[in-house]
mmCIF file with all atom_site columns, C-alpha atoms in Angstrom:
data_model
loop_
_atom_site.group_PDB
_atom_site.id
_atom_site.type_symbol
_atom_site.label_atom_id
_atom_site.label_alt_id
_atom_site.label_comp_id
_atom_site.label_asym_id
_atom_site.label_entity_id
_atom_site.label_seq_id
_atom_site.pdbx_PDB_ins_code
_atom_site.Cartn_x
_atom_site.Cartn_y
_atom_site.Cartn_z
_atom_site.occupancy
_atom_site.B_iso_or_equiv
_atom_site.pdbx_formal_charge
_atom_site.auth_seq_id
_atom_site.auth_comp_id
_atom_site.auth_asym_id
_atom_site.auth_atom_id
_atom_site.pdbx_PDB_model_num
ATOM 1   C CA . UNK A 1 1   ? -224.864 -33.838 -72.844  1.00 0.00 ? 1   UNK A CA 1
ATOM 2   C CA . UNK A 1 2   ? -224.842 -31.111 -75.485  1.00 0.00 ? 2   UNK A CA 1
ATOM 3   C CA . UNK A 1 3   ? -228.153 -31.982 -76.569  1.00 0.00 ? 3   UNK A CA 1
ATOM 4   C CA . UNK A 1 4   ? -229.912 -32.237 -73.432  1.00 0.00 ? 4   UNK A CA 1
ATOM 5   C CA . UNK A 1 5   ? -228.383 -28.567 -72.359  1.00 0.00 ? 5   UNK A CA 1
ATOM 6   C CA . UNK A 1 6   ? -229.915 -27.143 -75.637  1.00 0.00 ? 6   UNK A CA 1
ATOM 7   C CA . UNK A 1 7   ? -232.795 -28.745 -75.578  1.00 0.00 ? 7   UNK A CA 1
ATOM 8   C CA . UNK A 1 8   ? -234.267 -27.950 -72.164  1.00 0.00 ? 8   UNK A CA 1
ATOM 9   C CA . UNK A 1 9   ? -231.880 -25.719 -70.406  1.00 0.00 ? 9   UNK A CA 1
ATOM 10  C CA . UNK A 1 10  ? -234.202 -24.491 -67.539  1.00 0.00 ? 10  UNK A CA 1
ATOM 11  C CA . UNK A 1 11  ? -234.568 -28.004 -66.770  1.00 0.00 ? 11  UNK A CA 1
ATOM 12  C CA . UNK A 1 12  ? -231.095 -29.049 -66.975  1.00 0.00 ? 12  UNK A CA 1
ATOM 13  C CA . UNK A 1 13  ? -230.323 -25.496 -65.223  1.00 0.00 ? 13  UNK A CA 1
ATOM 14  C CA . UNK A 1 14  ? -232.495 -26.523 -62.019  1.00 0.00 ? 14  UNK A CA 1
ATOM 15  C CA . UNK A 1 15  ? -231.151 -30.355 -62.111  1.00 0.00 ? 15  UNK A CA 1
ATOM 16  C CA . UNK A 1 16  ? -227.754 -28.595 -61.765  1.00 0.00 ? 16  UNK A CA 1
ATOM 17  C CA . UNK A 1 17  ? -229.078 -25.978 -58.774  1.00 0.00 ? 17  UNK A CA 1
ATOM 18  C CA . UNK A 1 18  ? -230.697 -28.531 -57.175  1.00 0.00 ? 18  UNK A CA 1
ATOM 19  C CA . UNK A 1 19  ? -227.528 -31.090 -57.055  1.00 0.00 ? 19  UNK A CA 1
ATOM 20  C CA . UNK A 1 20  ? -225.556 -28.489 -56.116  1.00 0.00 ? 20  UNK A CA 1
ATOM 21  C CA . UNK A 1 21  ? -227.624 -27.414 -53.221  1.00 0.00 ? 21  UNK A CA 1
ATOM 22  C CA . UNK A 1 22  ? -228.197 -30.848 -52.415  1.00 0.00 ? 22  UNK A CA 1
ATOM 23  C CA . UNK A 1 23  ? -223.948 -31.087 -52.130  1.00 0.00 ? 23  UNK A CA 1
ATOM 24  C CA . UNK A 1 24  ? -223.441 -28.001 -50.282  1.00 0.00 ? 24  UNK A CA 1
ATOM 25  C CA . UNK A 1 25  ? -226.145 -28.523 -47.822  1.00 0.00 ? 25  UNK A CA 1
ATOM 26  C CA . UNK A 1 26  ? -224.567 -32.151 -47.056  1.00 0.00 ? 26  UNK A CA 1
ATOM 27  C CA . UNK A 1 27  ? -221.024 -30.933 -46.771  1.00 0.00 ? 27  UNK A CA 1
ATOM 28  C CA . UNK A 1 28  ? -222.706 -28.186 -44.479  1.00 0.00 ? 28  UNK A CA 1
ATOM 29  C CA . UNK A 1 29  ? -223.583 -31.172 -42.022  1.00 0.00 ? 29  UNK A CA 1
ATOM 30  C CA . UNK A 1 30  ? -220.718 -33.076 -42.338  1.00 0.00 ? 30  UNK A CA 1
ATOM 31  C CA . UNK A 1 31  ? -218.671 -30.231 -41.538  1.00 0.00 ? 31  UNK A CA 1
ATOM 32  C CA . UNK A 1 32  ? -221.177 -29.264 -38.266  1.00 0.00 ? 32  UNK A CA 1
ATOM 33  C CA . UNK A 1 33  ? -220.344 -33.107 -37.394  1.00 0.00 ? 33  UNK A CA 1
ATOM 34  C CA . UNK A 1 34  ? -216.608 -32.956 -38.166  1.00 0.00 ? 34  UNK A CA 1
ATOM 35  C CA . UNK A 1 35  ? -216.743 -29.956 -35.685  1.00 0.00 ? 35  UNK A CA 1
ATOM 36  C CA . UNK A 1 36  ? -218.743 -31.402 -33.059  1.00 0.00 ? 36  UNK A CA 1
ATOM 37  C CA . UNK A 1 37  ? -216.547 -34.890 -33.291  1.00 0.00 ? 37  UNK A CA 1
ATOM 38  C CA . UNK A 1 38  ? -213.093 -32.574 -32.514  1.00 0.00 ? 38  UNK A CA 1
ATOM 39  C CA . UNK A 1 39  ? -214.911 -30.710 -29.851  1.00 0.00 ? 39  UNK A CA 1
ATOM 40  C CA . UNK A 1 40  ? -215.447 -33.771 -27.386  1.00 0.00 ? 40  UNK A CA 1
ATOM 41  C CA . UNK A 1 41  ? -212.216 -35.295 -28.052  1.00 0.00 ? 41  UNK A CA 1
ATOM 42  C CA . UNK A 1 42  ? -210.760 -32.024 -27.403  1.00 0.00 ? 42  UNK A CA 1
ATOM 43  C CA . UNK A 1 43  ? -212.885 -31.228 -24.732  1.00 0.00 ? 43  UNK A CA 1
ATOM 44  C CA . UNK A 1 44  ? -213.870 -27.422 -25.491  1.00 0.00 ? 44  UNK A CA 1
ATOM 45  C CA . UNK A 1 45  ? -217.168 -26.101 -27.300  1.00 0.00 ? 45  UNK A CA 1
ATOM 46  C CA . UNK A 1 46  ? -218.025 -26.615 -30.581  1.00 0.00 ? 46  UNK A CA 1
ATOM 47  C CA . UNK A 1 47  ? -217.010 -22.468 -31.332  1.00 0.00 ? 47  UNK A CA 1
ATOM 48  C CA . UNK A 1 48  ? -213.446 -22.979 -29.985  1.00 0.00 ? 48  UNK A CA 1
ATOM 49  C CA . UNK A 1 49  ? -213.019 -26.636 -31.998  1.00 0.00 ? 49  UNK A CA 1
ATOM 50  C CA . UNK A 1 50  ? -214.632 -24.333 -34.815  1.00 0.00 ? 50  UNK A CA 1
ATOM 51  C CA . UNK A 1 51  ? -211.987 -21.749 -34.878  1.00 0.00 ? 51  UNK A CA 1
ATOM 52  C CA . UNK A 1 52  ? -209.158 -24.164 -34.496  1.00 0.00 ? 52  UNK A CA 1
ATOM 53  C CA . UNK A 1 53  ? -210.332 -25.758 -37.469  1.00 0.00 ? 53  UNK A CA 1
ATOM 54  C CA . UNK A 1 54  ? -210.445 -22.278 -39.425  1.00 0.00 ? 54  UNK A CA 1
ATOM 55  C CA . UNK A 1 55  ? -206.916 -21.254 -37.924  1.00 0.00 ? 55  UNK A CA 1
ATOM 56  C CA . UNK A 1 56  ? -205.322 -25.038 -39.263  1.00 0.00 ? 56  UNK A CA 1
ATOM 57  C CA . UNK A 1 57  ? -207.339 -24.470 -43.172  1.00 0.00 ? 57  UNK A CA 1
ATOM 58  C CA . UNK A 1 58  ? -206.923 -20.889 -43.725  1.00 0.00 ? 58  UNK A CA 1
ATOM 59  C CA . UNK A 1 59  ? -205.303 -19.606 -46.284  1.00 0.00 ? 59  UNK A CA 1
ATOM 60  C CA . UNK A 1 60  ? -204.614 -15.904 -47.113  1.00 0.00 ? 60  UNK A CA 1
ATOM 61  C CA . UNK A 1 61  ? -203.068 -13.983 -49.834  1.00 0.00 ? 61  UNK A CA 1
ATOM 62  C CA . UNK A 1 62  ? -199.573 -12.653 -49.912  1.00 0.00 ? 62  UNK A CA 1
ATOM 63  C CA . UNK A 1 63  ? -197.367 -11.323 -52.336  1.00 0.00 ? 63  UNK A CA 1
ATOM 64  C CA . UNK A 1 64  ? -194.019 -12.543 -52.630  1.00 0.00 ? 64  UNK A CA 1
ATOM 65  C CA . UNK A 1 65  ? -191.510 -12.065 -55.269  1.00 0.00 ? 65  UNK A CA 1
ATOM 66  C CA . UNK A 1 66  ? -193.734 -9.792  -56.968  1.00 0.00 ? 66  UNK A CA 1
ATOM 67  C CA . UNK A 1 67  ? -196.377 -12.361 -57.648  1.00 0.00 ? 67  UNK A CA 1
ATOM 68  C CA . UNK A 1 68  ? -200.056 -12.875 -55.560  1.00 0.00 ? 68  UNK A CA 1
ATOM 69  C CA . UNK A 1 69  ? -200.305 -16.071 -53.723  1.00 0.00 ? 69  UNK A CA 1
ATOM 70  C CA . UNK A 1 70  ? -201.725 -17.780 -51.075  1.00 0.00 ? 70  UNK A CA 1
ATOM 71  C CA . UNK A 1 71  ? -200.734 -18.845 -47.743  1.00 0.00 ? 71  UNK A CA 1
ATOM 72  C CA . UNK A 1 72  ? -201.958 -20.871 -45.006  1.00 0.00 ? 72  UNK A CA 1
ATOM 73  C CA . UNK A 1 73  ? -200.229 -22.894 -41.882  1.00 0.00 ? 73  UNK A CA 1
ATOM 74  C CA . UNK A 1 74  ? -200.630 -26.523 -43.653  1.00 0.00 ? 74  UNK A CA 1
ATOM 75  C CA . UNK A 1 75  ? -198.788 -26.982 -47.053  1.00 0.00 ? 75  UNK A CA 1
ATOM 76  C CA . UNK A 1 76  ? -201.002 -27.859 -49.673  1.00 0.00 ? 76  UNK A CA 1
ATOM 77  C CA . UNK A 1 77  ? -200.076 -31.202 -50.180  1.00 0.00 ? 77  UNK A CA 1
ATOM 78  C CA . UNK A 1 78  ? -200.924 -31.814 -46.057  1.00 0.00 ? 78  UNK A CA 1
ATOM 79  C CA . UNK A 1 79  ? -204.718 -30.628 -46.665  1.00 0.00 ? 79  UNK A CA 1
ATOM 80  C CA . UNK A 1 80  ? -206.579 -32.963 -47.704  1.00 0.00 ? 80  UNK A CA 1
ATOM 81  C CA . UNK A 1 81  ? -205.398 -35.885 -45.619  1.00 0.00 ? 81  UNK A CA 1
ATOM 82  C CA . UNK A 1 82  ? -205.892 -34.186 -42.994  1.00 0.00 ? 82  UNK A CA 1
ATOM 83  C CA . UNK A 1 83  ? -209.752 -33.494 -43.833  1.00 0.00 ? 83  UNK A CA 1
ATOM 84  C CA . UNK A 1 84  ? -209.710 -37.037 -45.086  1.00 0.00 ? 84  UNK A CA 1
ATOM 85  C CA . UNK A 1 85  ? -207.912 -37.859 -41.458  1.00 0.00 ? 85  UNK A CA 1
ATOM 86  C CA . UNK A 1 86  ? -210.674 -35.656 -39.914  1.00 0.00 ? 86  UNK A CA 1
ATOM 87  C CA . UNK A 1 87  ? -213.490 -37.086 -41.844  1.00 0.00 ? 87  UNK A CA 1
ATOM 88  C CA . UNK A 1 88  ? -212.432 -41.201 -41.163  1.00 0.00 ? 88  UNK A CA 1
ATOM 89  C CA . UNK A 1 89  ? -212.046 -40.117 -37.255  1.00 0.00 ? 89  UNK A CA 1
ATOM 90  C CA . UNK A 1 90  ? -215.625 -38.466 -37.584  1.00 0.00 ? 90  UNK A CA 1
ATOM 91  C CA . UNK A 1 91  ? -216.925 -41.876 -39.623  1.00 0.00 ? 91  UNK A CA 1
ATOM 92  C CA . UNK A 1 92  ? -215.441 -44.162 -36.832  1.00 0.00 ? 92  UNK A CA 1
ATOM 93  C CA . UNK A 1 93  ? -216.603 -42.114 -33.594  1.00 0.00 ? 93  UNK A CA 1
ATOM 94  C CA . UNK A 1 94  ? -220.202 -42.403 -35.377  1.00 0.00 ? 94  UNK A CA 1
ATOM 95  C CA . UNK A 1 95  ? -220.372 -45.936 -35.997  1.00 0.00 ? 95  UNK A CA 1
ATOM 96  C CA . UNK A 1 96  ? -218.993 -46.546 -32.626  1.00 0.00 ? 96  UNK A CA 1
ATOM 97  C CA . UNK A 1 97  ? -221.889 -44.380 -30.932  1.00 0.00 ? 97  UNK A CA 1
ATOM 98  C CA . UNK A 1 98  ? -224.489 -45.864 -33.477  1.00 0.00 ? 98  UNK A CA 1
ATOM 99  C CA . UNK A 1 99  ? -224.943 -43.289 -35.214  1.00 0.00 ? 99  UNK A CA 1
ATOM 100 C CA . UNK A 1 100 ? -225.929 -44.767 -38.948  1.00 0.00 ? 100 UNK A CA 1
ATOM 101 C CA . UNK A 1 101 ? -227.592 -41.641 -40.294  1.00 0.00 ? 101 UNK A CA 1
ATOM 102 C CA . UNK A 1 102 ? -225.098 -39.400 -39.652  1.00 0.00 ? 102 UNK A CA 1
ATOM 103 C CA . UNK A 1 103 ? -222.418 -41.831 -40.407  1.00 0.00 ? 103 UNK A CA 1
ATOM 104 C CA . UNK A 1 104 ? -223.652 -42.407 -44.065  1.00 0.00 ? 104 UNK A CA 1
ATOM 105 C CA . UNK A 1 105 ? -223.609 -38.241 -44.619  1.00 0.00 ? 105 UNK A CA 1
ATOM 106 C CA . UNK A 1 106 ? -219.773 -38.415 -43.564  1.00 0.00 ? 106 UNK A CA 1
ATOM 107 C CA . UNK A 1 107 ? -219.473 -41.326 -45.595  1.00 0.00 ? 107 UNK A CA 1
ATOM 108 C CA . UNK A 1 108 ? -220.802 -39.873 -48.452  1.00 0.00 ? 108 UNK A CA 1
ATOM 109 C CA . UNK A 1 109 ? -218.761 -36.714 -48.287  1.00 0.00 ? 109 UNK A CA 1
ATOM 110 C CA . UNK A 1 110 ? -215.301 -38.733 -47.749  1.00 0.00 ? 110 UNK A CA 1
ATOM 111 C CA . UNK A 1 111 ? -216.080 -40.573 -50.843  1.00 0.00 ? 111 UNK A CA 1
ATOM 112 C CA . UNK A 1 112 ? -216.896 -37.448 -52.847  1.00 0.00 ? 112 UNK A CA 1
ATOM 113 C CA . UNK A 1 113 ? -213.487 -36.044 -51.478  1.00 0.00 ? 113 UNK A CA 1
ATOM 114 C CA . UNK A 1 114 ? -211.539 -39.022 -52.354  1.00 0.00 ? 114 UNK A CA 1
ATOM 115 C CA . UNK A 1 115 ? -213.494 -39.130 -56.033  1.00 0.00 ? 115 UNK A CA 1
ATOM 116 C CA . UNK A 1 116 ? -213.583 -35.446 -56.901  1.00 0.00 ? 116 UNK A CA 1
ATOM 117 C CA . UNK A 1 117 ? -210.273 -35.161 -58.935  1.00 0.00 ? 117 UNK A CA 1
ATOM 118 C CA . UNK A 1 118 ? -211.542 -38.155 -60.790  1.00 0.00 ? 118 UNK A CA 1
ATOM 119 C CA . UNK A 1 119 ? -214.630 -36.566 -61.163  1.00 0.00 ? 119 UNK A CA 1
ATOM 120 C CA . UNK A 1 120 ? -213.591 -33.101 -62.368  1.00 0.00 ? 120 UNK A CA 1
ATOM 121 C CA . UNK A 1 121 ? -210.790 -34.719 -64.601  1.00 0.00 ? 121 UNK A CA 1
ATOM 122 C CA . UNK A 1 122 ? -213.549 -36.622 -66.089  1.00 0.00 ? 122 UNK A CA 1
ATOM 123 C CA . UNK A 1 123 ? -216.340 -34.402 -66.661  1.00 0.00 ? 123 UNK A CA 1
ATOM 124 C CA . UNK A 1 124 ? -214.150 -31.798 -67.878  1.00 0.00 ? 124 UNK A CA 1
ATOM 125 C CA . UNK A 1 125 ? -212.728 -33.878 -70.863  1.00 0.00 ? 125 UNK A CA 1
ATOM 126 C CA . UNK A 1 126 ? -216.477 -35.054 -71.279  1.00 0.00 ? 126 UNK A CA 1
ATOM 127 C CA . UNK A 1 127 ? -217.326 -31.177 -71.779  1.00 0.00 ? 127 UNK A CA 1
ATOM 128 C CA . UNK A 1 128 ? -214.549 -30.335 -73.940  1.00 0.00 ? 128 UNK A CA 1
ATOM 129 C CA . UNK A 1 129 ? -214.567 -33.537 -75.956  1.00 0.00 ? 129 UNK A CA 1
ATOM 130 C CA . UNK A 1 130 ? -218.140 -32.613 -76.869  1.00 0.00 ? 130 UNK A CA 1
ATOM 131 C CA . UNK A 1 131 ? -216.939 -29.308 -78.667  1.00 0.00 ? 131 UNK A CA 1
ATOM 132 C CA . UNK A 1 132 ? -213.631 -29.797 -79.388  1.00 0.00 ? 132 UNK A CA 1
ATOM 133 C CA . UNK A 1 133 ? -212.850 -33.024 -81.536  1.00 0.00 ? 133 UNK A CA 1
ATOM 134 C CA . UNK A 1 134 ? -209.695 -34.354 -79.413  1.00 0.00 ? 134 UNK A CA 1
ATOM 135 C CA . UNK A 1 135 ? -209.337 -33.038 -76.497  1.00 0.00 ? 135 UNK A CA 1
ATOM 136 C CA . UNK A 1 136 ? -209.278 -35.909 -73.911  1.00 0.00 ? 136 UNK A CA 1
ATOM 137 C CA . UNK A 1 137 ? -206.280 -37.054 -71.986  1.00 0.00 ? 137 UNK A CA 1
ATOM 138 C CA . UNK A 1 138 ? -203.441 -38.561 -74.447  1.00 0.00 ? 138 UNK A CA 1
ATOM 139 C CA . UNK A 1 139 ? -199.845 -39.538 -73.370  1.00 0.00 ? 139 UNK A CA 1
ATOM 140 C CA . UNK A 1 140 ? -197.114 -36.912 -74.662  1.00 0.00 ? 140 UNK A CA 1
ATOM 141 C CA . UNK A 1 141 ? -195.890 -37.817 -77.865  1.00 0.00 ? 141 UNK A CA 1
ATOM 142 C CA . UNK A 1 142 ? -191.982 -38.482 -78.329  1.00 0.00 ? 142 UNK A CA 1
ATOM 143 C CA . UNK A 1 143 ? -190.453 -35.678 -79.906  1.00 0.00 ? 143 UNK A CA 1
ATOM 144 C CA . UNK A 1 144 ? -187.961 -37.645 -81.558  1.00 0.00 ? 144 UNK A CA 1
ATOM 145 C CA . UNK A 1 145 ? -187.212 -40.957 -82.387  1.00 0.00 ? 145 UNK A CA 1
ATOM 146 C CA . UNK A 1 146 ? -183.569 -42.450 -81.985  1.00 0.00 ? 146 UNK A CA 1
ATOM 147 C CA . UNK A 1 147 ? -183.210 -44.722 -84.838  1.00 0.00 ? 147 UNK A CA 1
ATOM 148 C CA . UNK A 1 148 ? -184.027 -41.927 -86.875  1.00 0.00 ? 148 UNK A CA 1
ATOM 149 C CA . UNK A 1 149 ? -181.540 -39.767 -88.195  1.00 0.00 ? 149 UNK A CA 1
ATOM 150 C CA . UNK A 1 150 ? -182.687 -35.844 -89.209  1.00 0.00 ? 150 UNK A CA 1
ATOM 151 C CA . UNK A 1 151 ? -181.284 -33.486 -91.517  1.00 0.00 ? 151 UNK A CA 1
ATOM 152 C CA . UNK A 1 152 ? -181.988 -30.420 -92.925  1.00 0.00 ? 152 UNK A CA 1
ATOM 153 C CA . UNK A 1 153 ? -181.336 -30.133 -96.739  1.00 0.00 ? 153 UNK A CA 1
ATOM 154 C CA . UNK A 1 154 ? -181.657 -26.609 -98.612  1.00 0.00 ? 154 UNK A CA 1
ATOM 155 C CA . UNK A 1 155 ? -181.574 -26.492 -102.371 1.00 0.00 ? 155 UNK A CA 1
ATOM 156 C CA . UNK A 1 156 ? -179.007 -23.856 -103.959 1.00 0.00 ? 156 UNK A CA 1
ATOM 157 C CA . UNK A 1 157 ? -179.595 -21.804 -106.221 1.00 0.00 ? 157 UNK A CA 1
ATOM 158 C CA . UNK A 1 158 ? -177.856 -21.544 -109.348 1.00 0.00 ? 158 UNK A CA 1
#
């Protein structure tokens, strides 16, 4: 990967731009579906299913204890089931109407939610294992062993 970054960066530069815009302009759509899904089950315009949607995910800063965080009205362990909630419901409506096209974007993006930790776990050890020798994920190494007894021995001097 190393190689291919150093040998041609503007190329590997506009493979990464383009991929990237590519991702963010299908996560655009699936979102404008997502919103237009909760606004006829909920009955209202796509603005006000909109704004319900950015009430339930926002998160702002506060500062508590003396320390900066951030807080929103889900916990974050609630978030992404619920988008992955939001995004099956979306998935189901459209195969139900027929919609195949639009179906396979939310597909898509439900996968790449389900896969990104994966994802970022792995290409970040792929990254760092190309500069740094060991880097990758090892299991924590046992501090002690109980068959073995330790000591600590000092010579004196005489």
């Amino acid at each position: 990967m190393i190689r291919a970054v150093t040998g041609k960066p503007k190329l590997t530069l506009a493979v990464v731009l383009l991929v990237l815009a590519a991702l963010a302009s299908t996560m655009t759509y699936v979102g404008f579906l997502v919103v237009g899904v909760l606004a006829d089950y909920l009955g209202t315009g796509r603005f006000a299913a909109g704004l319900l949607l950015g009430v339930l995910f926002a998160r702002f800063p506060a500062i508590r204890n003396g320390k900066l965080r951030l807080v929103g009205l889900l916990p974050k362990p609630a978030r992404r089931p619920l988008i992955v909630c939001l995004l099956a419901l979306c998935l189901l409506t459209l195969l139900s109407r027929g919609d195949t096209v639009p179906a396979l974007f939310t597909g898509f993006a439900t996968v790449f939610l389900l896969t990104f930790p994966w994802l970022r776990r792995a290409l970040f050890d792929r990254m760092l294992s190309s500069v740094f020798k060991s880097t990758g994920r090892q299991p924590p190494r046992k501090t002690s062993d109980d068959m073995v007894i330790e000591g600590e021995f000092r010579e004196k001097k005489d």
